[in-house]
């Protein structure tokens, strides 16, 4: 765009082109003001689109209107010129942004089951760590920890950890978490070395803690079940 009123904001310009886009436009990323050496807008503005097809539809309509856009009845019309993208000197473009439905996003919360050996789940269940407990733990992690949600799901080029694939960081967390649970899980019949190390060599191993833990886990399971019913 050229001869664009200097008073226009990115939001106002983007709103004019919203009708050509299926998704809500990226206001900050899709509008670029050209400025003079002293930092003032010179009336030239570049407008981008996520999809080339959307830009083509916009250009065809604008061209049919004499390659002009009127942002306001009190301001002069802005002239429009189609700009073709230039090939990158190195690297490659990311392409169109991928999309996932609401159903896909909800289903992704249960993907953790794909990264665990069923035998490990069965072993943990024998210790009282049921699938419901794990489901709640991993879902809470995805909902409340950006490291394992939005940052981990970001696409290539926008990721904080470019060396990992989308979802890989959370998958590693799940596997490490399960490994630690297995290592620390004990029973009254087989308390394990870690539990026995809490007592002196000649001291009798007190197993009453297992009874208290069994009652605590039962109470939590009952509370969890009642919460599910209310939902």
Coordinates of N, CA, C and O in Angstrom, one line a residue, residues 54-222:
X54 N -5.7 -16.6 -0.2 CA -6.4 -15.5 0.4 C -5.9 -14.2 -0.1 O -6.7 -13.2 -0.4
X55 N -4.6 -14.1 -0.3 CA -4.0 -12.9 -0.9 C -4.5 -12.7 -2.3 O -4.7 -11.5 -2.8
X56 N -4.6 -13.8 -3.1 CA -5.1 -13.7 -4.4 C -6.5 -13.2 -4.6 O -6.8 -12.3 -5.4
X57 N -7.4 -13.6 -3.7 CA -8.8 -13.2 -3.7 C -8.8 -11.7 -3.4 O -9.6 -10.9 -4.0
X58 N -8.0 -11.3 -2.4 CA -8.0 -9.9 -2.0 C -7.5 -9.0 -3.1 O -8.1 -7.9 -3.4
X59 N -6.5 -9.4 -3.8 CA -5.9 -8.7 -4.9 C -6.9 -8.6 -6.1 O -7.0 -7.5 -6.7
X60 N -7.6 -9.6 -6.4 CA -8.5 -9.6 -7.5 C -9.6 -8.6 -7.3 O -10.0 -7.8 -8.2
X61 N -10.1 -8.5 -6.0 CA -11.2 -7.5 -5.7 C -10.6 -6.1 -5.7 O -11.3 -5.2 -6.3
X62 N -9.5 -5.9 -5.2 CA -8.9 -4.6 -5.1 C -8.5 -4.1 -6.5 O -8.7 -2.9 -6.9
X63 N -8.0 -5.0 -7.4 CA -7.7 -4.6 -8.7 C -8.9 -4.2 -9.5 O -8.9 -3.3 -10.3
X64 N -10.1 -4.9 -9.2 CA -11.3 -4.5 -9.9 C -11.8 -3.2 -9.5 O -12.6 -2.5 -10.2
X65 N -11.3 -2.7 -8.3 CA -11.7 -1.4 -7.8 C -10.7 -0.3 -8.2 O -10.6 0.8 -7.5
X66 N -9.9 -0.6 -9.2 CA -8.9 0.4 -9.6 C -7.6 0.4 -8.8 O -6.9 1.4 -8.7
X67 N -7.4 -0.7 -8.1 CA -6.2 -0.8 -7.2 C -6.1 0.3 -6.2 O -5.0 0.8 -5.9
X68 N -7.3 0.5 -5.6 CA -7.3 1.5 -4.5 C -8.2 1.0 -3.3 O -9.0 0.2 -3.5
X69 N -7.9 1.5 -2.2 CA -8.6 1.2 -1.0 C -8.9 2.5 -0.2 O -8.0 3.4 0.0
X70 N -10.2 2.7 0.2 CA -10.5 3.9 1.0 C -10.7 3.5 2.4 O -11.7 2.7 2.7
X71 N -9.8 3.9 3.3 CA -9.9 3.5 4.7 C -10.9 4.4 5.5 O -11.5 4.1 6.5
X72 N -11.0 5.7 4.9 CA -11.9 6.6 5.6 C -12.4 7.7 4.6 O -11.7 8.0 3.6
X73 N -13.6 8.1 4.8 CA -14.2 9.1 3.8 C -13.4 10.5 3.9 O -13.5 11.3 3.0
X74 N -12.8 10.7 5.0 CA -12.1 12.0 5.2 C -10.6 11.9 4.8 O -9.9 12.9 4.9
X75 N -10.1 10.7 4.5 CA -8.7 10.5 4.1 C -8.6 10.2 2.6 O -9.5 9.6 2.0
X76 N -7.5 10.5 2.0 CA -7.3 10.1 0.6 C -7.2 8.6 0.5 O -6.9 7.9 1.4
X77 N -7.5 8.2 -0.7 CA -7.5 6.7 -1.0 C -6.0 6.2 -1.0 O -5.1 7.0 -1.4
X78 N -5.8 5.0 -0.6 CA -4.5 4.4 -0.7 C -4.4 3.6 -1.9 O -5.3 2.9 -2.4
X79 N -3.2 3.6 -2.6 CA -3.0 2.9 -3.8 C -2.4 1.5 -3.4 O -1.6 1.4 -2.4
X80 N -2.8 0.5 -4.2 CA -2.4 -0.9 -3.9 C -1.6 -1.5 -5.0 O -2.0 -1.3 -6.2
X81 N -0.5 -2.2 -4.7 CA 0.2 -2.9 -5.8 C 0.6 -4.3 -5.3 O 0.9 -4.4 -4.1
X82 N 0.4 -5.2 -6.1 CA 0.7 -6.6 -5.8 C 2.2 -6.8 -5.7 O 3.0 -6.3 -6.6
X83 N 2.7 -7.4 -4.6 CA 4.1 -7.7 -4.4 C 4.3 -9.2 -4.4 O 3.7 -9.9 -3.7
X84 N 5.2 -9.6 -5.3 CA 5.5 -11.1 -5.4 C 6.7 -11.4 -4.5 O 7.6 -10.6 -4.4
X85 N 6.5 -12.5 -3.8 CA 7.6 -12.9 -2.8 C 8.9 -13.3 -3.6 O 8.8 -13.8 -4.7
X86 N 10.0 -13.0 -2.9 CA 11.3 -13.3 -3.5 C 11.8 -14.6 -2.8 O 11.5 -14.9 -1.7
X87 N 12.5 -15.4 -3.6 CA 13.1 -16.6 -3.1 C 14.1 -16.3 -2.0 O 14.8 -15.3 -2.0
X88 N 14.1 -17.1 -0.9 CA 15.1 -16.9 0.2 C 16.5 -17.2 -0.3 O 16.7 -18.2 -1.1
X89 N 17.4 -16.5 0.2 CA 18.8 -16.7 -0.2 C 19.3 -18.1 0.4 O 20.0 -18.9 -0.2
X90 N 18.8 -18.4 1.6 CA 19.1 -19.7 2.3 C 17.9 -20.1 3.1 O 17.1 -19.2 3.5
X91 N 17.8 -21.4 3.4 CA 16.7 -21.9 4.2 C 15.4 -22.0 3.3 O 15.5 -21.9 2.1
X92 N 14.3 -22.3 4.0 CA 13.1 -22.5 3.3 C 11.9 -21.9 4.1 O 12.0 -21.8 5.3
X93 N 10.8 -21.6 3.5 CA 9.7 -21.1 4.2 C 8.9 -22.2 4.9 O 9.0 -23.3 4.5
X94 N 8.2 -21.8 5.9 CA 7.5 -22.8 6.7 C 6.2 -23.3 6.0 O 5.7 -24.3 6.3
X95 N 5.7 -22.5 5.1 CA 4.4 -22.9 4.5 C 3.2 -22.5 5.3 O 3.3 -21.8 6.3
X96 N 2.1 -22.9 4.9 CA 0.8 -22.5 5.6 C 0.8 -23.1 7.0 O 1.3 -24.2 7.2
X97 N 0.3 -22.3 7.9 CA 0.2 -22.8 9.3 C -0.8 -24.0 9.4 O -1.9 -23.9 8.9
X98 N -0.4 -25.0 10.1 CA -1.3 -26.2 10.2 C -2.4 -25.8 11.2 O -2.3 -24.9 12.0
X99 N -3.5 -26.6 11.1 CA -4.6 -26.4 12.0 C -5.1 -27.7 12.6 O -4.9 -28.7 11.9
X100 N -5.6 -27.6 13.8 CA -6.2 -28.8 14.4 C -7.5 -28.4 15.0 O -7.8 -27.3 15.5
X101 N -8.5 -29.4 14.8 CA -9.8 -29.2 15.3 C -9.8 -29.2 16.8 O -8.9 -29.7 17.5
X102 N -11.0 -28.8 17.4 CA -11.1 -28.9 18.9 C -11.0 -30.3 19.3 O -10.5 -30.6 20.4
X103 N -11.6 -31.2 18.5 CA -11.5 -32.7 18.9 C -10.1 -33.2 18.9 O -9.7 -34.0 19.8
X104 N -9.3 -32.7 17.9 CA -7.9 -33.1 17.9 C -7.1 -32.6 19.1 O -6.3 -33.3 19.7
X105 N -7.4 -31.4 19.5 CA -6.7 -30.8 20.7 C -7.1 -31.5 22.0 O -6.2 -31.8 22.8
X106 N -8.4 -31.9 22.1 CA -8.8 -32.6 23.3 C -8.1 -34.0 23.3 O -7.7 -34.5 24.3
X107 N -8.1 -34.7 22.1 CA -7.5 -36.0 22.1 C -6.1 -36.0 22.4 O -5.5 -37.0 22.9
X108 N -5.4 -34.9 22.0 CA -3.9 -34.8 22.3 C -3.6 -34.8 23.8 O -2.5 -35.2 24.1
X109 N -4.6 -34.5 24.6 CA -4.3 -34.5 26.1 C -4.1 -36.0 26.6 O -3.5 -36.2 27.6
X110 N -4.6 -36.9 25.8 CA -4.4 -38.4 26.2 C -3.3 -39.1 25.4 O -3.2 -40.3 25.5
X111 N -2.6 -38.3 24.7 CA -1.5 -38.9 23.9 C -0.4 -39.6 24.7 O 0.3 -40.4 24.2
X112 N -0.4 -39.2 26.0 CA 0.7 -39.8 26.9 C 0.7 -41.3 26.9 O 1.7 -41.9 27.2
X113 N -0.5 -41.9 26.7 CA -0.6 -43.3 26.8 C 0.2 -44.0 25.7 O 0.6 -45.2 25.8
X114 N 0.4 -43.3 24.6 CA 1.1 -43.9 23.5 C 2.6 -44.0 23.8 O 3.4 -44.7 23.0
X115 N 3.1 -43.3 24.8 CA 4.5 -43.3 25.1 C 4.9 -44.2 26.3 O 6.1 -44.1 26.7
X116 N 4.0 -45.0 26.7 CA 4.2 -45.8 27.9 C 4.0 -47.2 27.6 O 3.0 -47.6 26.9
X117 N 4.9 -48.1 28.1 CA 4.7 -49.5 27.9 C 3.5 -50.0 28.7 O 3.4 -49.7 29.9
X118 N 2.5 -50.7 28.1 CA 1.4 -51.2 28.9 C 1.8 -52.0 30.1 O 1.1 -52.0 31.2
X119 N 2.9 -52.7 30.1 CA 3.4 -53.5 31.2 C 3.7 -52.5 32.4 O 3.5 -52.9 33.5
X120 N 4.2 -51.3 32.1 CA 4.5 -50.4 33.1 C 3.3 -49.8 33.8 O 3.2 -49.6 35.0
X121 N 2.2 -49.6 33.0 CA 1.0 -49.2 33.5 C 0.4 -50.2 34.5 O -0.2 -49.9 35.5
X122 N 0.5 -51.5 34.0 CA 0.0 -52.6 34.9 C 0.8 -52.7 36.2 O 0.2 -52.9 37.3
X123 N 2.1 -52.5 36.1 CA 2.9 -52.5 37.3 C 2.6 -51.4 38.3 O 2.4 -51.6 39.5
X124 N 2.4 -50.2 37.7 CA 2.0 -49.1 38.6 C 0.7 -49.2 39.2 O 0.4 -48.8 40.4
X125 N -0.2 -49.8 38.5 CA -1.6 -50.0 39.0 C -1.5 -51.0 40.2 O -2.3 -50.9 41.1
X126 N -0.6 -51.9 40.2 CA -0.5 -52.8 41.3 C 0.0 -52.1 42.6 O -0.2 -52.6 43.7
X127 N 0.6 -50.9 42.4 CA 1.1 -50.1 43.5 C 0.0 -49.1 43.9 O 0.2 -48.2 44.8
X128 N -1.1 -49.1 43.2 CA -2.2 -48.1 43.5 C -2.2 -46.9 42.7 O -3.0 -46.0 42.8
X129 N -1.3 -46.8 41.7 CA -1.2 -45.7 40.8 C -2.0 -46.0 39.5 O -1.5 -46.7 38.6
X130 N -3.3 -45.6 39.5 CA -4.2 -46.0 38.4 C -4.0 -45.1 37.2 O -3.4 -44.0 37.3
X131 N -4.7 -45.5 36.1 CA -4.6 -44.7 34.9 C -5.3 -43.4 35.2 O -4.9 -42.3 34.6
X132 N -6.4 -43.4 36.0 CA -7.1 -42.1 36.3 C -6.2 -41.1 37.0 O -6.2 -39.9 36.7
X133 N -5.4 -41.6 37.9 CA -4.4 -40.7 38.6 C -3.4 -40.1 37.6 O -3.1 -38.9 37.6
X134 N -2.9 -41.0 36.7 CA -1.9 -40.5 35.7 C -2.5 -39.6 34.7 O -1.9 -38.6 34.4
X135 N -3.8 -39.9 34.3 CA -4.5 -39.0 33.4 C -4.6 -37.6 34.0 O -4.4 -36.6 33.3
X136 N -5.0 -37.5 35.2 CA -5.2 -36.2 35.9 C -3.8 -35.5 36.0 O -3.8 -34.3 35.8
X137 N -2.8 -36.2 36.4 CA -1.5 -35.6 36.5 C -0.9 -35.0 35.2 O -0.5 -33.9 35.2
X138 N -1.0 -35.8 34.1 CA -0.5 -35.4 32.9 C -1.3 -34.3 32.2 O -0.8 -33.4 31.5
X139 N -2.6 -34.4 32.4 CA -3.5 -33.3 31.9 C -3.3 -32.0 32.6 O -3.3 -31.0 31.9
X140 N -3.1 -32.1 33.9 CA -2.8 -30.8 34.6 C -1.4 -30.2 34.2 O -1.3 -29.0 34.1
X141 N -0.5 -31.1 33.9 CA 0.8 -30.6 33.4 C 0.7 -29.9 32.0 O 1.2 -28.8 31.8
X142 N -0.1 -30.5 31.1 CA -0.3 -29.9 29.8 C -1.1 -28.6 29.9 O -0.8 -27.6 29.2
X143 N -2.1 -28.5 30.9 CA -2.9 -27.3 31.0 C -2.2 -26.2 31.7 O -2.4 -25.0 31.3
X144 N -1.3 -26.5 32.6 CA -0.7 -25.4 33.5 C 0.7 -25.1 33.3 O 1.2 -24.2 33.9
X145 N 1.4 -25.9 32.5 CA 2.9 -25.7 32.3 C 3.1 -25.4 30.8 O 3.1 -26.3 30.0
X146 N 3.4 -24.2 30.5 CA 3.7 -23.8 29.1 C 4.8 -24.6 28.4 O 4.8 -24.8 27.2
X147 N 5.8 -25.0 29.3 CA 6.9 -25.8 28.7 C 6.5 -27.0 28.0 O 7.1 -27.4 27.0
X148 N 5.5 -27.7 28.5 CA 5.0 -28.9 28.0 C 3.7 -28.8 27.2 O 3.0 -29.8 26.9
X149 N 3.3 -27.5 26.9 CA 2.0 -27.3 26.1 C 2.3 -26.4 24.9 O 2.8 -26.9 23.9
X150 N 2.1 -25.1 25.0 CA 2.2 -24.3 23.8 C 3.6 -24.2 23.3 O 3.9 -24.2 22.1
X151 N 4.6 -24.2 24.2 CA 6.0 -24.1 23.8 C 6.4 -25.5 23.1 O 7.2 -25.5 22.1
X152 N 5.9 -26.6 23.6 CA 6.3 -27.9 23.1 C 5.6 -28.2 21.8 O 6.0 -29.0 21.0
X153 N 4.4 -27.6 21.6 CA 3.6 -27.8 20.5 C 3.9 -26.9 19.3 O 3.3 -27.0 18.2
X154 N 4.7 -25.9 19.5 CA 5.0 -24.9 18.5 C 5.6 -25.5 17.3 O 6.3 -26.5 17.4
X155 N 5.4 -24.9 16.1 CA 5.9 -25.5 14.9 C 7.4 -25.1 14.7 O 7.9 -24.2 15.4
X156 N 8.0 -25.8 13.7 CA 9.4 -25.5 13.4 C 9.6 -24.0 13.1 O 8.9 -23.4 12.3
X157 N 10.7 -23.4 13.6 CA 10.9 -22.0 13.3 C 10.4 -21.1 14.4 O 10.8 -19.9 14.5
X158 N 9.5 -21.6 15.2 CA 8.9 -20.8 16.3 C 9.1 -21.5 17.7 O 8.6 -21.0 18.6
X159 N 9.9 -22.5 17.7 CA 10.1 -23.3 18.9 C 11.3 -22.8 19.7 O 12.2 -22.3 19.1
X160 N 11.2 -22.9 21.0 CA 12.3 -22.6 21.9 C 13.4 -23.7 21.8 O 14.5 -23.4 22.1
X161 N 12.9 -24.9 21.5 CA 13.9 -26.0 21.5 C 13.8 -26.6 20.0 O 13.0 -27.6 19.8
X162 N 14.5 -26.0 19.1 CA 14.5 -26.4 17.7 C 15.0 -27.9 17.5 O 14.8 -28.5 16.5
X163 N 15.8 -28.4 18.5 CA 16.3 -29.7 18.3 C 15.3 -30.8 18.6 O 15.6 -32.0 18.3
X164 N 14.1 -30.4 19.1 CA 13.1 -31.4 19.4 C 11.9 -31.2 18.5 O 11.6 -30.1 18.0
X165 N 11.2 -32.3 18.2 CA 10.0 -32.3 17.3 C 8.9 -31.9 18.2 O 8.9 -32.0 19.4
X166 N 7.8 -31.3 17.6 CA 6.6 -31.0 18.4 C 6.1 -32.1 19.2 O 5.9 -33.2 18.7
X167 N 5.9 -31.9 20.5 CA 5.4 -32.9 21.5 C 6.5 -33.8 22.1 O 6.2 -34.5 23.0
X168 N 7.7 -33.7 21.5 CA 8.8 -34.6 22.0 C 9.2 -34.3 23.4 O 9.5 -35.2 24.2
X169 N 9.2 -33.0 23.8 CA 9.6 -32.7 25.2 C 8.7 -33.3 26.2 O 9.1 -33.8 27.2
X170 N 7.4 -33.2 25.9 CA 6.4 -33.7 26.8 C 6.5 -35.2 26.9 O 6.3 -35.8 28.0
X171 N 6.7 -35.9 25.7 CA 6.9 -37.3 25.7 C 8.0 -37.8 26.6 O 7.9 -38.8 27.3
X172 N 9.1 -37.0 26.5 CA 10.3 -37.4 27.4 C 9.9 -37.2 28.9 O 10.3 -38.0 29.7
X173 N 9.2 -36.1 29.2 CA 8.8 -35.9 30.6 C 7.9 -37.1 31.1 O 8.1 -37.5 32.2
X174 N 7.0 -37.5 30.3 CA 6.1 -38.6 30.6 C 6.9 -39.9 30.9 O 6.7 -40.6 31.9
X175 N 7.8 -40.2 30.0 CA 8.6 -41.4 30.2 C 9.5 -41.3 31.5 O 9.6 -42.3 32.2
X176 N 10.1 -40.1 31.7 CA 10.9 -40.0 32.9 C 10.0 -40.1 34.2 O 10.4 -40.7 35.2
X177 N 8.8 -39.5 34.1 CA 7.9 -39.5 35.3 C 7.5 -40.9 35.6 O 7.6 -41.3 36.8
X178 N 7.2 -41.7 34.6 CA 6.8 -43.1 34.8 C 8.0 -43.9 35.4 O 7.8 -44.7 36.3
X179 N 9.2 -43.6 34.8 CA 10.4 -44.3 35.3 C 10.7 -44.0 36.8 O 11.0 -45.0 37.6
X180 N 10.5 -42.8 37.2 CA 10.7 -42.4 38.6 C 9.6 -43.1 39.5 O 9.9 -43.5 40.6
X181 N 8.4 -43.1 39.0 CA 7.3 -43.7 39.8 C 7.6 -45.2 40.0 O 7.4 -45.7 41.1
X182 N 8.1 -45.9 39.0 CA 8.4 -47.3 39.1 C 9.5 -47.5 40.1 O 9.5 -48.4 40.9
X183 N 10.5 -46.6 40.1 CA 11.7 -46.7 40.9 C 11.3 -46.5 42.4 O 11.9 -47.1 43.3
X184 N 10.4 -45.6 42.6 CA 10.0 -45.2 44.0 C 8.8 -46.0 44.6 O 8.6 -46.0 45.8
X185 N 8.1 -46.7 43.7 CA 6.9 -47.5 44.2 C 7.3 -48.7 45.0 O 8.2 -49.4 44.7
X186 N 6.7 -48.8 46.2 CA 6.9 -49.9 47.1 C 5.6 -50.5 47.6 O 4.6 -49.9 47.5
X187 N 5.7 -51.7 48.2 CA 4.5 -52.3 48.8 C 4.9 -52.9 50.2 O 6.1 -53.0 50.5
X188 N 3.9 -53.2 51.0 CA 4.2 -53.7 52.3 C 5.0 -55.1 52.1 O 5.9 -55.4 52.9
X189 N 4.6 -55.8 51.1 CA 5.3 -57.1 50.9 C 6.7 -57.0 50.4 O 7.6 -57.8 50.7
X190 N 6.9 -55.9 49.7 CA 8.3 -55.7 49.1 C 8.6 -54.2 49.2 O 8.5 -53.4 48.3
X191 N 9.0 -53.7 50.4 CA 9.2 -52.3 50.6 C 10.4 -51.8 49.9 O 10.4 -50.6 49.5
X192 N 11.4 -52.6 49.5 CA 12.5 -52.1 48.7 C 13.6 -51.5 49.5 O 13.4 -51.1 50.7
X193 N 14.8 -51.4 48.9 CA 15.9 -50.8 49.6 C 15.8 -49.4 50.0 O 16.3 -49.0 51.1
X194 N 15.1 -48.6 49.2 CA 15.0 -47.2 49.5 C 14.2 -47.0 50.8 O 14.5 -46.1 51.7
X195 N 13.1 -47.7 51.0 CA 12.3 -47.6 52.2 C 13.0 -48.2 53.4 O 13.0 -47.6 54.5
X196 N 13.7 -49.3 53.2 CA 14.4 -50.0 54.3 C 15.6 -49.1 54.8 O 16.0 -49.2 55.9
X197 N 16.2 -48.3 53.9 CA 17.3 -47.4 54.2 C 16.9 -46.3 55.2 O 17.8 -45.6 55.7
X198 N 15.6 -46.1 55.4 CA 15.1 -45.1 56.4 C 15.3 -45.6 57.8 O 15.1 -44.8 58.7
X199 N 15.7 -46.8 58.0 CA 15.8 -47.4 59.3 C 17.2 -47.9 59.6 O 18.0 -48.2 58.6
X200 N 17.6 -47.9 60.8 CA 19.0 -48.3 61.2 C 19.1 -49.8 60.8 O 18.1 -50.6 60.8
X201 N 20.3 -50.3 60.6 CA 20.5 -51.7 60.2 C 19.9 -52.7 61.2 O 19.3 -53.7 60.8
X202 N 19.9 -52.5 62.5 CA 19.4 -53.4 63.5 C 17.9 -53.0 63.8 O 17.3 -53.7 64.7
X203 N 17.4 -52.0 63.3 CA 16.1 -51.5 63.6 C 15.0 -52.2 62.8 O 15.2 -52.5 61.6
X204 N 13.9 -52.5 63.5 CA 12.8 -53.2 62.8 C 12.1 -52.2 61.8 O 11.9 -51.1 62.1
X205 N 11.9 -52.7 60.6 CA 11.2 -51.9 59.6 C 9.8 -51.7 59.9 O 9.0 -52.7 60.0
X206 N 9.4 -50.4 60.1 CA 8.0 -50.1 60.4 C 7.2 -50.0 59.2 O 7.4 -49.2 58.3
X207 N 6.2 -50.9 59.1 CA 5.3 -50.9 57.8 C 4.0 -50.3 58.0 O 3.2 -50.3 57.1
X208 N 3.8 -49.6 59.1 CA 2.5 -48.9 59.3 C 2.2 -47.8 58.3 O 1.1 -47.4 58.0
X209 N 3.3 -47.2 57.8 CA 3.2 -46.2 56.8 C 2.4 -46.6 55.6 O 1.7 -45.9 55.0
X210 N 2.5 -47.9 55.2 CA 1.8 -48.4 54.1 C 0.3 -48.4 54.3 O -0.5 -48.2 53.4
X211 N -0.1 -48.7 55.5 CA -1.5 -48.7 55.9 C -2.1 -47.2 55.7 O -3.2 -47.0 55.2
X212 N -1.3 -46.3 56.3 CA -1.8 -44.9 56.2 C -1.8 -44.4 54.7 O -2.7 -43.7 54.3
X213 N -0.8 -44.9 53.9 CA -0.8 -44.5 52.5 C -2.0 -45.1 51.7 O -2.6 -44.5 50.9
X214 N -2.3 -46.3 52.1 CA -3.4 -47.0 51.4 C -4.7 -46.3 51.7 O -5.5 -46.1 50.8
X215 N -4.9 -45.8 52.9 CA -6.1 -45.0 53.3 C -6.1 -43.7 52.5 O -7.2 -43.2 52.1
X216 N -4.9 -43.1 52.4 CA -4.8 -41.8 51.8 C -5.2 -41.9 50.3 O -5.9 -41.1 49.7
X217 N -4.6 -42.9 49.6 CA -4.9 -43.1 48.2 C -6.4 -43.5 48.0 O -7.0 -43.0 47.0
X218 N -7.0 -44.2 48.9 CA -8.4 -44.6 48.8 C -9.3 -43.3 48.9 O -10.3 -43.1 48.1
X219 N -8.9 -42.4 49.8 CA -9.7 -41.2 50.0 C -9.5 -40.3 48.7 O -10.5 -39.7 48.3
X220 N -8.3 -40.2 48.2 CA -8.1 -39.4 46.9 C -8.9 -40.0 45.8 O -9.5 -39.3 45.0
X221 N -8.9 -41.3 45.7 CA -9.7 -42.0 44.6 C -11.2 -41.7 44.7 O -11.9 -41.4 43.7
X222 N -11.7 -41.7 45.9 CA -13.1 -41.4 46.2 C -13.4 -39.9 45.8 O -14.4 -39.6 45.2

